[in-house]
Every structure is written in structure tokens, then in C-alpha cells.
PDB file of C-alpha atoms in Angstrom:
ATOM      1  CA  MET A   1       0.000   0.000   0.000  1.00 89.00           C
ATOM      2  CA  GLY A   2       1.503   3.294  -1.108  1.00 86.00           C
ATOM      3  CA  PHE A   3       1.387   6.265   1.270  1.00 88.00           C
ATOM      4  CA  ASN A   4       1.960   8.902  -1.396  1.00 83.00           C
ATOM      5  CA  PRO A   5      -0.986   9.858  -3.584  1.00 82.00           C
ATOM      6  CA  ASN A   6      -1.330   7.685  -6.660  1.00 86.00           C
ATOM      7  CA  TYR A   7       0.592   9.388  -9.491  1.00 93.00           C
ATOM      8  CA  PHE A   8      -2.233   8.856 -11.980  1.00 93.00           C
ATOM      9  CA  VAL A   9      -4.671  10.545  -9.582  1.00 90.00           C
ATOM     10  CA  GLU A  10      -2.242  13.404  -8.943  1.00 94.00           C
ATOM     11  CA  GLY A  11      -1.812  13.872 -12.692  1.00 95.00           C
ATOM     12  CA  ARG A  12      -5.591  13.897 -13.142  1.00 93.00           C
ATOM     13  CA  ILE A  13      -5.886  16.670 -10.538  1.00 92.00           C
ATOM     14  CA  TYR A  14      -3.364  18.766 -12.492  1.00 96.00           C
ATOM     15  CA  GLY A  15      -5.364  18.196 -15.663  1.00 96.00           C
ATOM     16  CA  GLN A  16      -8.558  19.338 -13.964  1.00 92.00           C
ATOM     17  CA  TYR A  17      -6.771  22.381 -12.526  1.00 94.00           C
ATOM     18  CA  ILE A  18      -5.410  23.352 -15.956  1.00 97.00           C
ATOM     19  CA  LEU A  19      -8.844  23.010 -17.567  1.00 96.00           C
ATOM     20  CA  LYS A  20     -10.308  25.355 -14.980  1.00 94.00           C
ATOM     21  CA  GLU A  21      -7.513  27.934 -14.661  1.00 95.00           C
ATOM     22  CA  HIS A  22      -5.701  27.775 -18.021  1.00 97.00           C
ATOM     23  CA  PRO A  23      -8.226  26.407 -20.543  1.00 97.00           C
ATOM     24  CA  ASN A  24      -6.290  27.742 -23.546  1.00 97.00           C
ATOM     25  CA  ALA A  25      -2.874  26.488 -22.449  1.00 98.00           C
ATOM     26  CA  LYS A  26      -0.471  24.820 -24.848  1.00 98.00           C
ATOM     27  CA  ILE A  27       0.995  22.086 -22.670  1.00 98.00           C
ATOM     28  CA  GLY A  28       4.434  20.520 -22.949  1.00 98.00           C
ATOM     29  CA  VAL A  29       5.125  17.454 -20.808  1.00 98.00           C
ATOM     30  CA  LEU A  30       8.527  16.225 -19.649  1.00 98.00           C
ATOM     31  CA  TYR A  31       8.245  12.760 -18.150  1.00 98.00           C
ATOM     32  CA  GLN A  32      10.484  10.030 -16.789  1.00 98.00           C
ATOM     33  CA  ASN A  33      10.386   7.021 -19.114  1.00 98.00           C
ATOM     34  CA  ASP A  34       9.051   4.550 -16.555  1.00 97.00           C
ATOM     35  CA  ASP A  35       5.829   3.823 -14.688  1.00 96.00           C
ATOM     36  CA  LEU A  36       6.147   6.996 -12.605  1.00 96.00           C
ATOM     37  CA  GLY A  37       6.350   9.292 -15.614  1.00 98.00           C
ATOM     38  CA  LYS A  38       3.787   7.397 -17.657  1.00 98.00           C
ATOM     39  CA  ASP A  39       1.260   7.379 -14.792  1.00 97.00           C
ATOM     40  CA  TYR A  40       1.553  11.166 -14.553  1.00 97.00           C
ATOM     41  CA  LEU A  41       1.234  11.550 -18.322  1.00 98.00           C
ATOM     42  CA  ASN A  42      -1.846   9.320 -18.487  1.00 97.00           C
ATOM     43  CA  GLY A  43      -3.295  11.057 -15.424  1.00 96.00           C
ATOM     44  CA  ILE A  44      -3.024  14.570 -16.848  1.00 97.00           C
ATOM     45  CA  LYS A  45      -4.587  13.327 -20.089  1.00 97.00           C
ATOM     46  CA  ALA A  46      -7.466  11.817 -18.109  1.00 95.00           C
ATOM     47  CA  GLY A  47      -7.942  15.116 -16.268  1.00 94.00           C
ATOM     48  CA  LEU A  48      -7.992  17.075 -19.542  1.00 97.00           C
ATOM     49  CA  GLY A  49     -10.434  14.590 -21.053  1.00 96.00           C
ATOM     50  CA  ASP A  50     -11.314  15.171 -24.686  1.00 97.00           C
ATOM     51  CA  LYS A  51      -9.274  18.396 -24.686  1.00 98.00           C
ATOM     52  CA  ALA A  52      -5.999  16.506 -24.089  1.00 98.00           C
ATOM     53  CA  ALA A  53      -5.106  15.875 -27.734  1.00 97.00           C
ATOM     54  CA  LYS A  54      -5.515  19.544 -28.602  1.00 97.00           C
ATOM     55  CA  MET A  55      -3.941  21.068 -25.464  1.00 98.00           C
ATOM     56  CA  ILE A  56      -0.839  18.859 -25.178  1.00 98.00           C
ATOM     57  CA  VAL A  57       1.390  20.117 -27.990  1.00 98.00           C
ATOM     58  CA  THR A  58       4.378  17.892 -27.216  1.00 98.00           C
ATOM     59  CA  GLU A  59       5.701  15.160 -24.930  1.00 98.00           C
ATOM     60  CA  ALA A  60       9.365  14.471 -24.215  1.00 98.00           C
ATOM     61  CA  SER A  61      10.698  11.574 -22.163  1.00 98.00           C
ATOM     62  CA  TYR A  62      14.095  11.007 -20.535  1.00 98.00           C
ATOM     63  CA  GLU A  63      15.929   8.052 -19.056  1.00 98.00           C
ATOM     64  CA  VAL A  64      17.064   8.215 -15.436  1.00 96.00           C
ATOM     65  CA  SER A  65      20.625   7.665 -16.694  1.00 96.00           C
ATOM     66  CA  ASP A  66      20.547  10.698 -19.047  1.00 97.00           C
ATOM     67  CA  PRO A  67      23.131  13.295 -17.928  1.00 97.00           C
ATOM     68  CA  THR A  68      20.796  16.246 -18.636  1.00 97.00           C
ATOM     69  CA  VAL A  69      17.321  17.022 -19.946  1.00 98.00           C
ATOM     70  CA  ASP A  70      18.452  20.094 -21.909  1.00 98.00           C
ATOM     71  CA  SER A  71      17.499  18.724 -25.325  1.00 98.00           C
ATOM     72  CA  GLN A  72      14.037  17.757 -24.084  1.00 98.00           C
ATOM     73  CA  ILE A  73      13.459  21.267 -22.682  1.00 98.00           C
ATOM     74  CA  LEU A  74      14.491  22.812 -26.012  1.00 98.00           C
ATOM     75  CA  LYS A  75      12.079  20.494 -27.842  1.00 98.00           C
ATOM     76  CA  ILE A  76       9.193  21.483 -25.580  1.00 98.00           C
ATOM     77  CA  LYS A  77       9.893  25.220 -25.914  1.00 98.00           C
ATOM     78  CA  ASP A  78      10.223  24.941 -29.699  1.00 98.00           C
ATOM     79  CA  ALA A  79       6.818  23.228 -29.873  1.00 98.00           C
ATOM     80  CA  GLY A  80       5.242  26.462 -28.623  1.00 98.00           C
ATOM     81  CA  ALA A  81       4.267  25.269 -25.143  1.00 98.00           C
ATOM     82  CA  ASP A  82       3.297  27.969 -22.655  1.00 98.00           C
ATOM     83  CA  LEU A  83       2.553  25.568 -19.790  1.00 98.00           C
ATOM     84  CA  PHE A  84       5.242  23.107 -18.728  1.00 98.00           C
ATOM     85  CA  PHE A  85       4.354  19.973 -16.746  1.00 98.00           C
ATOM     86  CA  SER A  86       7.371  18.306 -15.169  1.00 98.00           C
ATOM     87  CA  ALA A  87       6.626  14.645 -14.340  1.00 98.00           C
ATOM     88  CA  THR A  88      10.085  14.089 -12.915  1.00 97.00           C
ATOM     89  CA  THR A  89      12.197  13.162  -9.901  1.00 96.00           C
ATOM     90  CA  PRO A  90      14.496  15.583  -8.019  1.00 95.00           C
ATOM     91  CA  LYS A  91      17.640  15.642 -10.198  1.00 96.00           C
ATOM     92  CA  GLN A  92      15.870  16.142 -13.520  1.00 97.00           C
ATOM     93  CA  ALA A  93      13.301  18.495 -11.999  1.00 98.00           C
ATOM     94  CA  ALA A  94      16.097  20.788 -10.791  1.00 98.00           C
ATOM     95  CA  GLN A  95      17.832  20.596 -14.175  1.00 98.00           C
ATOM     96  CA  ALA A  96      14.623  21.534 -15.987  1.00 98.00           C
ATOM     97  CA  ILE A  97      13.837  24.519 -13.742  1.00 98.00           C
ATOM     98  CA  LYS A  98      17.390  25.803 -14.097  1.00 98.00           C
ATOM     99  CA  LYS A  99      17.499  25.345 -17.889  1.00 98.00           C
ATOM    100  CA  ILE A 100      14.152  27.108 -18.388  1.00 98.00           C
ATOM    101  CA  ALA A 101      15.423  30.092 -16.409  1.00 98.00           C
ATOM    102  CA  GLU A 102      18.727  30.196 -18.313  1.00 97.00           C
ATOM    103  CA  MET A 103      16.799  30.269 -21.601  1.00 97.00           C
ATOM    104  CA  GLY A 104      14.706  33.219 -20.478  1.00 97.00           C
ATOM    105  CA  TRP A 105      11.571  31.167 -21.128  1.00 98.00           C
ATOM    106  CA  HIS A 106       8.607  31.878 -18.867  1.00 97.00           C
ATOM    107  CA  PRO A 107       5.940  29.169 -19.124  1.00 98.00           C
ATOM    108  CA  ILE A 108       3.518  28.359 -16.332  1.00 98.00           C
ATOM    109  CA  GLN A 109       5.314  25.521 -14.542  1.00 98.00           C
ATOM    110  CA  ILE A 110       3.709  22.608 -12.713  1.00 98.00           C
ATOM    111  CA  VAL A 111       5.946  20.070 -10.968  1.00 98.00           C
ATOM    112  CA  ASP A 112       4.879  16.783  -9.425  1.00 97.00           C
ATOM    113  CA  ILE A 113       4.932  16.175  -5.694  1.00 93.00           C
ATOM    114  CA  ASN A 114       8.261  14.285  -5.880  1.00 91.00           C
ATOM    115  CA  ALA A 115      10.002  17.452  -7.048  1.00 93.00           C
ATOM    116  CA  THR A 116       8.847  19.919  -4.387  1.00 93.00           C
ATOM    117  CA  SER A 117      11.694  19.678  -1.856  1.00 89.00           C
ATOM    118  CA  VAL A 118      13.173  23.145  -1.321  1.00 90.00           C
ATOM    119  CA  GLY A 119      16.514  21.691  -0.218  1.00 87.00           C
ATOM    120  CA  ALA A 120      16.865  18.858  -2.753  1.00 88.00           C
ATOM    121  CA  VAL A 121      15.296  20.486  -5.833  1.00 94.00           C
ATOM    122  CA  LEU A 122      14.571  24.195  -5.653  1.00 95.00           C
ATOM    123  CA  LYS A 123      17.805  25.399  -4.047  1.00 95.00           C
ATOM    124  CA  PRO A 124      19.986  23.485  -6.571  1.00 95.00           C
ATOM    125  CA  ALA A 125      17.814  24.893  -9.385  1.00 97.00           C
ATOM    126  CA  GLY A 126      17.950  28.409  -7.940  1.00 97.00           C
ATOM    127  CA  LEU A 127      15.193  29.828  -5.752  1.00 97.00           C
ATOM    128  CA  ASP A 128      14.598  32.742  -8.124  1.00 97.00           C
ATOM    129  CA  ALA A 129      14.293  30.306 -11.037  1.00 97.00           C
ATOM    130  CA  ALA A 130      11.744  28.274  -9.053  1.00 98.00           C
ATOM    131  CA  LYS A 131       9.529  31.238  -8.180  1.00 97.00           C
ATOM    132  CA  GLY A 132       5.966  30.699  -9.378  1.00 98.00           C
ATOM    133  CA  LEU A 133       6.131  26.892  -9.570  1.00 98.00           C
ATOM    134  CA  ILE A 134       2.816  25.150  -8.917  1.00 98.00           C
ATOM    135  CA  SER A 135       2.332  21.744  -7.299  1.00 98.00           C
ATOM    136  CA  VAL A 136       0.238  19.983  -4.673  1.00 96.00           C
ATOM    137  CA  ASN A 137       0.692  18.862  -1.098  1.00 94.00           C
ATOM    138  CA  TYR A 138      -1.104  16.987   1.638  1.00 93.00           C
ATOM    139  CA  GLY A 139       1.350  17.784   4.441  1.00 93.00           C
ATOM    140  CA  LYS A 140       2.501  20.862   6.324  1.00 94.00           C
ATOM    141  CA  GLU A 141       5.684  22.501   5.035  1.00 88.00           C
ATOM    142  CA  PRO A 142       8.136  22.992   7.934  1.00 89.00           C
ATOM    143  CA  LEU A 143       9.276  26.337   6.453  1.00 85.00           C
ATOM    144  CA  ASP A 144       5.739  27.744   6.257  1.00 87.00           C
ATOM    145  CA  PRO A 145       5.200  30.306   9.081  1.00 90.00           C
ATOM    146  CA  THR A 146       1.513  29.374   9.047  1.00 90.00           C
ATOM    147  CA  TRP A 147       2.474  26.392  11.202  1.00 93.00           C
ATOM    148  CA  LYS A 148       4.929  28.081  13.589  1.00 91.00           C
ATOM    149  CA  ASP A 149       2.673  27.392  16.586  1.00 95.00           C
ATOM    150  CA  ASP A 150       1.201  24.161  15.271  1.00 97.00           C
ATOM    151  CA  PRO A 151       1.206  21.391  17.914  1.00 97.00           C
ATOM    152  CA  GLY A 152       1.707  18.644  15.318  1.00 97.00           C
ATOM    153  CA  LEU A 153       4.792  20.219  13.776  1.00 97.00           C
ATOM    154  CA  LYS A 154       6.172  20.936  17.245  1.00 97.00           C
ATOM    155  CA  LYS A 155       6.015  17.183  17.916  1.00 97.00           C
ATOM    156  CA  TYR A 156       7.820  16.577  14.615  1.00 98.00           C
ATOM    157  CA  PHE A 157      10.563  19.108  15.455  1.00 97.00           C
ATOM    158  CA  ASP A 158      10.985  17.584  18.924  1.00 97.00           C
ATOM    159  CA  PHE A 159      11.294  14.138  17.315  1.00 97.00           C
ATOM    160  CA  MET A 160      13.948  15.394  14.879  1.00 97.00           C
ATOM    161  CA  ALA A 161      15.931  17.078  17.667  1.00 97.00           C
ATOM    162  CA  LYS A 162      15.934  13.892  19.724  1.00 98.00           C
ATOM    163  CA  TYR A 163      16.353  11.141  17.126  1.00 97.00           C
ATOM    164  CA  TYR A 164      17.812  12.784  14.017  1.00 97.00           C
ATOM    165  CA  PRO A 165      19.580  16.008  15.068  1.00 97.00           C
ATOM    166  CA  ASP A 166      21.836  15.984  11.982  1.00 97.00           C
ATOM    167  CA  GLY A 167      18.862  15.687   9.606  1.00 95.00           C
ATOM    168  CA  ASP A 168      17.354  18.569   7.658  1.00 92.00           C
ATOM    169  CA  LYS A 169      14.269  19.321   9.730  1.00 93.00           C
ATOM    170  CA  ASP A 170      12.950  21.628   6.985  1.00 88.00           C
ATOM    171  CA  SER A 171      12.953  18.883   4.331  1.00 87.00           C
ATOM    172  CA  ASN A 172       9.596  17.481   3.276  1.00 83.00           C
ATOM    173  CA  PHE A 173      11.386  14.162   2.731  1.00 86.00           C
ATOM    174  CA  ASN A 174      11.764  13.982   6.517  1.00 93.00           C
ATOM    175  CA  THR A 175       8.184  15.050   7.271  1.00 94.00           C
ATOM    176  CA  TYR A 176       7.139  12.327   4.800  1.00 92.00           C
ATOM    177  CA  GLY A 177       9.208   9.718   6.661  1.00 95.00           C
ATOM    178  CA  TYR A 178       7.798  10.865   9.991  1.00 97.00           C
ATOM    179  CA  SER A 179       4.176  10.739   8.826  1.00 96.00           C
ATOM    180  CA  THR A 180       4.511   7.272   7.248  1.00 96.00           C
ATOM    181  CA  ALA A 181       6.107   5.970  10.444  1.00 96.00           C
ATOM    182  CA  GLN A 182       3.339   7.534  12.499  1.00 97.00           C
ATOM    183  CA  LEU A 183       0.704   5.788  10.390  1.00 97.00           C
ATOM    184  CA  LEU A 184       2.545   2.474  10.752  1.00 97.00           C
ATOM    185  CA  VAL A 185       2.473   2.893  14.542  1.00 97.00           C
ATOM    186  CA  HIS A 186      -1.291   3.565  14.337  1.00 98.00           C
ATOM    187  CA  VAL A 187      -1.840   0.386  12.309  1.00 98.00           C
ATOM    188  CA  LEU A 188       0.263  -1.736  14.673  1.00 98.00           C
ATOM    189  CA  LYS A 189      -1.636  -0.400  17.699  1.00 98.00           C
ATOM    190  CA  GLN A 190      -4.910  -1.283  15.982  1.00 97.00           C
ATOM    191  CA  CYS A 191      -3.611  -4.830  15.544  1.00 98.00           C
ATOM    192  CA  GLY A 192      -3.368  -5.378  19.287  1.00 97.00           C
ATOM    193  CA  ASP A 193      -1.604  -8.673  19.968  1.00 97.00           C
ATOM    194  CA  ASP A 194      -2.514 -10.161  16.590  1.00 98.00           C
ATOM    195  CA  LEU A 195       0.472  -9.198  14.443  1.00 97.00           C
ATOM    196  CA  THR A 196      -0.169 -11.603  11.613  1.00 98.00           C
ATOM    197  CA  ARG A 197       0.178 -10.362   8.060  1.00 97.00           C
ATOM    198  CA  GLU A 198      -3.548 -10.941   7.595  1.00 98.00           C
ATOM    199  CA  ASN A 199      -4.494  -8.668  10.503  1.00 98.00           C
ATOM    200  CA  VAL A 200      -1.939  -5.974   9.643  1.00 98.00           C
ATOM    201  CA  MET A 201      -3.417  -5.790   6.130  1.00 97.00           C
ATOM    202  CA  LYS A 202      -6.962  -5.839   7.528  1.00 98.00           C
ATOM    203  CA  GLN A 203      -6.238  -2.879   9.824  1.00 98.00           C
ATOM    204  CA  ALA A 204      -4.315  -0.967   7.133  1.00 98.00           C
ATOM    205  CA  ALA A 205      -7.256  -1.444   4.756  1.00 97.00           C
ATOM    206  CA  SER A 206      -9.831  -0.150   7.241  1.00 97.00           C
ATOM    207  CA  LEU A 207      -8.499   3.292   8.183  1.00 97.00           C
ATOM    208  CA  LYS A 208     -11.233   5.743   9.133  1.00 97.00           C
ATOM    209  CA  ASP A 209     -10.497   9.496   9.234  1.00 96.00           C
ATOM    210  CA  VAL A 210      -6.940   8.951  10.432  1.00 96.00           C
ATOM    211  CA  THR A 211      -4.756  12.065  10.515  1.00 95.00           C
ATOM    212  CA  SER A 212      -1.142  12.734  11.450  1.00 95.00           C
ATOM    213  CA  ASP A 213       0.943  15.455  13.085  1.00 97.00           C
ATOM    214  CA  THR A 214       2.069  16.698   9.683  1.00 96.00           C
ATOM    215  CA  ALA A 215      -1.162  16.351   7.640  1.00 96.00           C
ATOM    216  CA  LEU A 216      -2.829  19.519   6.379  1.00 95.00           C
ATOM    217  CA  PRO A 217      -6.010  20.445   8.258  1.00 94.00           C
ATOM    218  CA  GLY A 218      -8.956  18.591   6.755  1.00 92.00           C
ATOM    219  CA  ILE A 219      -6.872  15.830   5.185  1.00 93.00           C
ATOM    220  CA  LYS A 220      -7.644  12.383   6.563  1.00 93.00           C
ATOM    221  CA  ALA A 221      -6.705   8.866   5.548  1.00 94.00           C
ATOM    222  CA  ASN A 222      -9.515   6.476   4.680  1.00 93.00           C
ATOM    223  CA  THR A 223      -8.985   3.033   3.192  1.00 94.00           C
ATOM    224  CA  SER A 224     -11.087  -0.034   2.484  1.00 94.00           C
ATOM    225  CA  ALA A 225     -10.685  -3.557   1.186  1.00 94.00           C
ATOM    226  CA  THR A 226     -11.385  -2.184  -2.327  1.00 92.00           C
ATOM    227  CA  ASP A 227      -9.414   1.084  -2.032  1.00 90.00           C
ATOM    228  CA  TYR A 228      -5.829   0.901  -0.773  1.00 91.00           C
ATOM    229  CA  ARG A 229      -5.072   4.583  -1.467  1.00 88.00           C
ATOM    230  CA  VAL A 230      -4.027   6.187   1.823  1.00 91.00           C
ATOM    231  CA  ASN A 231      -3.948   9.762   0.511  1.00 88.00           C
ATOM    232  CA  LYS A 232      -6.626  10.840  -1.956  1.00 86.00           C
ATOM    233  CA  GLN A 233      -6.810  14.508  -0.901  1.00 90.00           C
ATOM    234  CA  LEU A 234      -4.481  17.274  -2.047  1.00 92.00           C
ATOM    235  CA  GLN A 235      -4.241  21.053  -1.947  1.00 94.00           C
ATOM    236  CA  MET A 236      -2.643  23.242  -4.614  1.00 95.00           C
ATOM    237  CA  MET A 237       0.394  25.312  -3.700  1.00 96.00           C
ATOM    238  CA  LYS A 238       2.710  27.870  -5.318  1.00 97.00           C
ATOM    239  CA  PHE A 239       6.376  28.626  -4.594  1.00 97.00           C
ATOM    240  CA  ASN A 240       6.962  32.295  -3.741  1.00 96.00           C
ATOM    241  CA  GLY A 241      10.755  32.269  -4.083  1.00 96.00           C
ATOM    242  CA  GLU A 242      11.333  31.269  -0.465  1.00 92.00           C
ATOM    243  CA  ARG A 243       8.661  28.757   0.455  1.00 91.00           C
ATOM    244  CA  TRP A 244       5.483  27.072  -0.759  1.00 93.00           C
ATOM    245  CA  GLU A 245       2.152  28.807  -0.149  1.00 93.00           C
ATOM    246  CA  LEU A 246      -1.101  26.827  -0.173  1.00 93.00           C
ATOM    247  CA  PHE A 247      -4.090  28.068  -2.120  1.00 94.00           C
ATOM    248  CA  GLY A 248      -7.579  26.898  -3.008  1.00 92.00           C
ATOM    249  CA  PRO A 249      -9.731  24.208  -1.361  1.00 91.00           C
ATOM    250  CA  ILE A 250      -8.839  20.646  -0.402  1.00 90.00           C
ATOM    251  CA  LEU A 251      -9.245  18.591  -3.584  1.00 87.00           C
ATOM    252  CA  GLU A 252     -10.468  15.032  -3.288  1.00 83.00           C
ATOM    253  CA  ASP A 253     -10.255  12.613  -6.183  1.00 73.00           C
ATOM    254  CA  SER A 254     -12.902   9.939  -5.969  1.00 68.00           C
ATOM    255  CA  GLY A 255     -12.399   8.523  -9.459  1.00 67.00           C
ATOM    256  CA  PRO A 256     -10.766   5.196 -10.307  1.00 63.00           C
ATOM    257  CA  ALA A 257      -7.148   4.775  -9.235  1.00 60.00           C
ATOM    258  CA  GLY A 258      -5.844   4.472 -12.775  1.00 56.00           C
TER     259      GLY A 258
END
């Protein structure tokens, strides 16, 4: 059972967002040539529906072993795209953001949730270059002053100070690790003394409105025997040059998982 939102579902949410906010966009997609990238690509097409063929003007894939994605970025720009969707992982996401800035190109940029770490992606790319990026989240950003007095994040910071003092407490990779571990503890407690695989799976597949210290307000985990998706709710966010800022309502995708 995956903790992160299903990539197809996340892609579909971006497609729906684009239809609503940028209905005349010419979309260029950069995607990793594996299941991750293809799930995002198929998801955004599902979200765009019958407009996908017209709105997506080009697609460019890369291999994880490729040294750069420069040629793919040039291809997408030359196709006339004015909205860039980056279905990538941290290294290539940073390369793409940096290359776009160096070219003086200014498309609307959407990056997937894997590429939102300020420390691992946006700082290497250049914070100025990353300004205006759009993505989604389901967890609190440690750098966001909105949560400076938040009891849940205080517990997270206390945990980091005690158990991982050398770790980057501001990294959403670490809040992710903390929240998945917290959910595992919840499941194990629900199991009581019956720690068989069968019971662990039964408890994990019957979560009801479970939240965590780092979950955004209103976001709860619900699973069933026919729906293993832990996170189906997301909120849009934009990078302001220093940190991510949330905007809009909590979005819940109730469609098929892909």
C-alpha cells in the first residue's frame, strides 16, 4: 500500500486544474520514461479529457541515466508550449527549472509532488528560477510560518531534535518519513496482539479518518478492502521564491485509481 498519492490521480488533478484555470494552455510534458512518468502523463490526459489531444502540444521523455534534460526542454519550448508539466524526480526536476530560467523562457510551470523539496530540488535549481512553480501537497511545510505554533509540527521538530539532530528538519522528505512511520504505529496499535500479516493488512485497509501530526487540516486517511489509497486529498500550492504557499480548497479525487 503506497502512502503517497497515486501518481495517476495526482496527474488527473493537475489536468482538472489546468482546464479550470488555463483552458487555452499549450501544454508541454517532460516525463520520466518509466511507470512513474507514464502514470503522470496518463493522469493529466485523463484530467484534460477530450481536450488533451488539442492542449498537449508535445511530450518528451528522458531516461534516469541521461546526464541532462536540456534537449528535451528545447524540444518542448520549440513546440510552442506555454505551460510546462514536469513529471520528474528531483535531479531532472532541478535541471529543468534551471534550464528554463537560463533560456529566459517563462511558461507556467507545474511540478509533481516528488520534485517539491526546497533543499533537494529548488535550491539546486535556484530559488529565483523556481519562483511561481505550482504543485500539490497533503502535508505541512516545515518552512511555512503558518504552522509556527502548530502542535503537530512541534512534535515533529521535537522528534527530529531527539532522534535525528543531523537531519534537515525543513525537508519534506523527513516530514514524509515521519508521517509514514506515524501511520505504521497507528496500524500496529490497531492490531493489538494479533500481528499476523492478515491482521496488519486488515487494519491498514480499514483506516477511518486517520490524521497525522504533519497532515494539512482537513486531510484524513480512509482506506477499504477495495481502495488501498491512503492519501486521496491534495491542496494546490505555489512557490513564492522562499517557500510554498497553499491556495484553493482541499481537492479530493474519488475517481478510479488508474
